[in-house]
mmCIF file of C-alpha atoms in Angstrom:
data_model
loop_
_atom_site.group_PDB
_atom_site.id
_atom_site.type_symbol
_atom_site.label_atom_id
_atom_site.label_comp_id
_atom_site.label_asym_id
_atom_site.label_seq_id
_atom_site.Cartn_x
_atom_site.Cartn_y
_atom_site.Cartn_z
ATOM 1 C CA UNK A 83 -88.641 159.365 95.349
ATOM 2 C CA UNK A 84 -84.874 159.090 95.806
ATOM 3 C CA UNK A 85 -82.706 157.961 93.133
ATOM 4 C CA UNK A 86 -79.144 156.435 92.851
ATOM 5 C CA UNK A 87 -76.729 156.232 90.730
ATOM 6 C CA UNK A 88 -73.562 154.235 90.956
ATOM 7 C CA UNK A 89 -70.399 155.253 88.497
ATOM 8 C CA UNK A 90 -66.457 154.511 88.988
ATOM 9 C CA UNK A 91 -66.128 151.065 88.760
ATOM 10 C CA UNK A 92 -63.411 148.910 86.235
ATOM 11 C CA UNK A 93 -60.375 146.683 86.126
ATOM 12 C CA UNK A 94 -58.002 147.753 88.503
ATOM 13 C CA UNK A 95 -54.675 144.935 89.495
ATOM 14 C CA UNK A 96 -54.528 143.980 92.979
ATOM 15 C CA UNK A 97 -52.978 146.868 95.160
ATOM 16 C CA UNK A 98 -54.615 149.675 92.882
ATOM 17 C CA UNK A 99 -57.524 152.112 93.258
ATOM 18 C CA UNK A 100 -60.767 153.446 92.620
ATOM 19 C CA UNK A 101 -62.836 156.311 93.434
ATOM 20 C CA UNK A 102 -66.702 155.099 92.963
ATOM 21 C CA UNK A 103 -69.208 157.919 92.954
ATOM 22 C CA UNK A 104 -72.983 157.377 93.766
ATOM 23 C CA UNK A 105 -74.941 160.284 92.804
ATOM 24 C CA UNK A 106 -78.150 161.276 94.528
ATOM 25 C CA UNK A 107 -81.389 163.067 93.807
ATOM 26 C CA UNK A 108 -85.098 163.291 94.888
ATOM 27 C CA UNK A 109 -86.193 163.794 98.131
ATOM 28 C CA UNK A 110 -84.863 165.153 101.458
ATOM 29 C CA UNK A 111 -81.035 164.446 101.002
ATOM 30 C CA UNK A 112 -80.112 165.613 104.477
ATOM 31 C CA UNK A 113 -82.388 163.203 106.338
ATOM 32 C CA UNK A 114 -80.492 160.272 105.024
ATOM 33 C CA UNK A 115 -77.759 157.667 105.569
ATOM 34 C CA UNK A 116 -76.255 156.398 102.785
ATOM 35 C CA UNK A 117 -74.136 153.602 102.102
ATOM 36 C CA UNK A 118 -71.961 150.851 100.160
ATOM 37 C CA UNK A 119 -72.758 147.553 99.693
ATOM 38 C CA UNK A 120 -71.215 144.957 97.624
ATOM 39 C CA UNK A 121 -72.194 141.449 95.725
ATOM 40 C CA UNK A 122 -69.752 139.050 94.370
ATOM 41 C CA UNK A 123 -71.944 136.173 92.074
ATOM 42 C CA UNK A 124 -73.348 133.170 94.168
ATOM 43 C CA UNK A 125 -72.403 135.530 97.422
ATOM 44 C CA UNK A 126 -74.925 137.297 99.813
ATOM 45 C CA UNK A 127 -74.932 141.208 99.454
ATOM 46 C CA UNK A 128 -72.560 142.087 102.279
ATOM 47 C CA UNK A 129 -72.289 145.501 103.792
ATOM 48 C CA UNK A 130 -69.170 148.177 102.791
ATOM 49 C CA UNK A 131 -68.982 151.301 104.601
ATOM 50 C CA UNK A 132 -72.317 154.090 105.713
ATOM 51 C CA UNK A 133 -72.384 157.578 106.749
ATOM 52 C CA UNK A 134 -75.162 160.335 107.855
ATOM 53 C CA UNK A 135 -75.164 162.781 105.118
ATOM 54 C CA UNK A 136 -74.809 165.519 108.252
ATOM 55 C CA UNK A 137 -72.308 164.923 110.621
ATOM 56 C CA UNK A 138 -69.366 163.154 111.391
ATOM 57 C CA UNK A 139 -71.006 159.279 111.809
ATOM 58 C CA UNK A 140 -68.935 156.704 109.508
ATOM 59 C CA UNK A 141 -69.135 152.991 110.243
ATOM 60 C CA UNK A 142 -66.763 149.960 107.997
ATOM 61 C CA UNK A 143 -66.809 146.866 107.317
ATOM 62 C CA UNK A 144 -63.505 145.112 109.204
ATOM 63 C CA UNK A 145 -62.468 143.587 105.787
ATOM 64 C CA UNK A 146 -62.022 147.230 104.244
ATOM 65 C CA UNK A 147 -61.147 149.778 107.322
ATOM 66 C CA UNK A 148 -57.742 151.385 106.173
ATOM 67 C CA UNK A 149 -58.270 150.843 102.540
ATOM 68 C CA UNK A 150 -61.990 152.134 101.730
ATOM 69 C CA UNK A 151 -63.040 155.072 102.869
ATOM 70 C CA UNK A 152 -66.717 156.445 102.508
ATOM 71 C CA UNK A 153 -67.251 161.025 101.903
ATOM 72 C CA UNK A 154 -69.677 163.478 100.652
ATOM 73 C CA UNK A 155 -69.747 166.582 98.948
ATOM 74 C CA UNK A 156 -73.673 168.381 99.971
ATOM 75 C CA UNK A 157 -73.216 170.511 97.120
ATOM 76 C CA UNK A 158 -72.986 168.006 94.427
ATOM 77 C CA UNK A 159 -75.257 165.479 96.118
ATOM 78 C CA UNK A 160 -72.796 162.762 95.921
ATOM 79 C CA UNK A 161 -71.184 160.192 97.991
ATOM 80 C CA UNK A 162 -68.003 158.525 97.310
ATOM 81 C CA UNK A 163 -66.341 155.698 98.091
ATOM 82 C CA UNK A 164 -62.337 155.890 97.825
ATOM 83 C CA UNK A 165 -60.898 151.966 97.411
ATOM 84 C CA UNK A 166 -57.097 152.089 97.835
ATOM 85 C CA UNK A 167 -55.233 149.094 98.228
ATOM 86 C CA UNK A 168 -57.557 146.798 96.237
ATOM 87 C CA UNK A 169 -57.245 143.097 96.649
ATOM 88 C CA UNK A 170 -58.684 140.234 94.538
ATOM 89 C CA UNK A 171 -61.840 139.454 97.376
ATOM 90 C CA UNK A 172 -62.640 142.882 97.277
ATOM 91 C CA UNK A 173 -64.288 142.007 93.096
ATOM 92 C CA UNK A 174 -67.878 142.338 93.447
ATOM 93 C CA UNK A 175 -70.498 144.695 91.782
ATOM 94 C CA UNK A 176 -70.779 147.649 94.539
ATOM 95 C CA UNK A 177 -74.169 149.119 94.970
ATOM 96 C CA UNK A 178 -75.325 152.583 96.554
ATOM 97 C CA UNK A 179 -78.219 152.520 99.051
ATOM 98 C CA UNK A 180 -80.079 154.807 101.057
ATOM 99 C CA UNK A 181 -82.819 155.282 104.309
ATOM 100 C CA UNK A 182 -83.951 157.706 106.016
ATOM 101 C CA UNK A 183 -81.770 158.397 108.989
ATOM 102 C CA UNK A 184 -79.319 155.933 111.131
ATOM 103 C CA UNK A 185 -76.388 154.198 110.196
ATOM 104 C CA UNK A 186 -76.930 150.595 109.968
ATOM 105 C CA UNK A 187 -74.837 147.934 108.484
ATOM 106 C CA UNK A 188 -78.348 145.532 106.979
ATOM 107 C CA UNK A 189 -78.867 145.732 104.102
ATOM 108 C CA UNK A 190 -83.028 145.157 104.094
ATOM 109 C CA UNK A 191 -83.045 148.765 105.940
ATOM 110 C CA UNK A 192 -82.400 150.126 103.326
ATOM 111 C CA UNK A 193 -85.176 151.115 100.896
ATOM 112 C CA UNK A 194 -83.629 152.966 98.006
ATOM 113 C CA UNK A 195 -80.694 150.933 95.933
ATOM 114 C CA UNK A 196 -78.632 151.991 92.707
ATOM 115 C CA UNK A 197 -78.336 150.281 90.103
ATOM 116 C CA UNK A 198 -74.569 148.769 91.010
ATOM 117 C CA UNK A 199 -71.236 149.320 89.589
ATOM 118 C CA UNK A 200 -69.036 146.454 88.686
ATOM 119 C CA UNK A 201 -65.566 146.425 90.409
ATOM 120 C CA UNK A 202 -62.719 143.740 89.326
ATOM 121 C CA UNK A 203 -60.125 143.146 91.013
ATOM 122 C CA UNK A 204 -56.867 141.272 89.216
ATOM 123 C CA UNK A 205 -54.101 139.320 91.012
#
């Protein structure tokens, strides 16, 4: 059973950063994607940034490429998600998510979800 957990997330003003960390343990780490997804209140859950855990396949969201970018470190078991340039639309609580193999930007692929990490955003 794979489990998730989402840390990093605050008050940052508009043009500042984070560095959100989603933690990962149980079951075969290497056969995964994982992912960021975000959900402002009243919104749908939209889709962030993804990447295989091996190899070199990334995939954004237009509304972040430039400013977000998605790593891993395989020894810790932990994928990050870099915000830089933060902007008052980009407030939402971000959640970690994970399925076995594939990047894909839908959200009901994936089976395995953190517990989300709230990130505000201040003009």
């Amino acid at each position: 059973q794979v489990q998730l957990v989402e840390s990093g997330g605050g008050l940052v003003q508009a043009g500042g950063s984070l560095r959100l960390s989603c933690a990962v343990s149980g079951g075969i780490v290497s056969a995964y994607t994982v992912a960021w997804f975000r959900q402002a209140p009243g919104k749908e859950r939209e889709f962030v940034a993804a990447l295989a855990w091996t190899g070199v396949n990334t995939d954004y969201a237009d509304s972040v490429k430039g400013r977000l970018t998605i790593s891993r470190d395989n020894a810790k078991n932990t994928v990050y998600l870099q915000m830089n340039s933060l902007k008052p639309e980009d407030t939402a609580v971000y959640y970690c998510a994970a399925r076995i193999r594939g990047v894909i930007s839908s959200a009901p692929s994936y089976a395995y979800w953190g517990q989300g990490t709230q990130v505000t955003v201040s003009s």
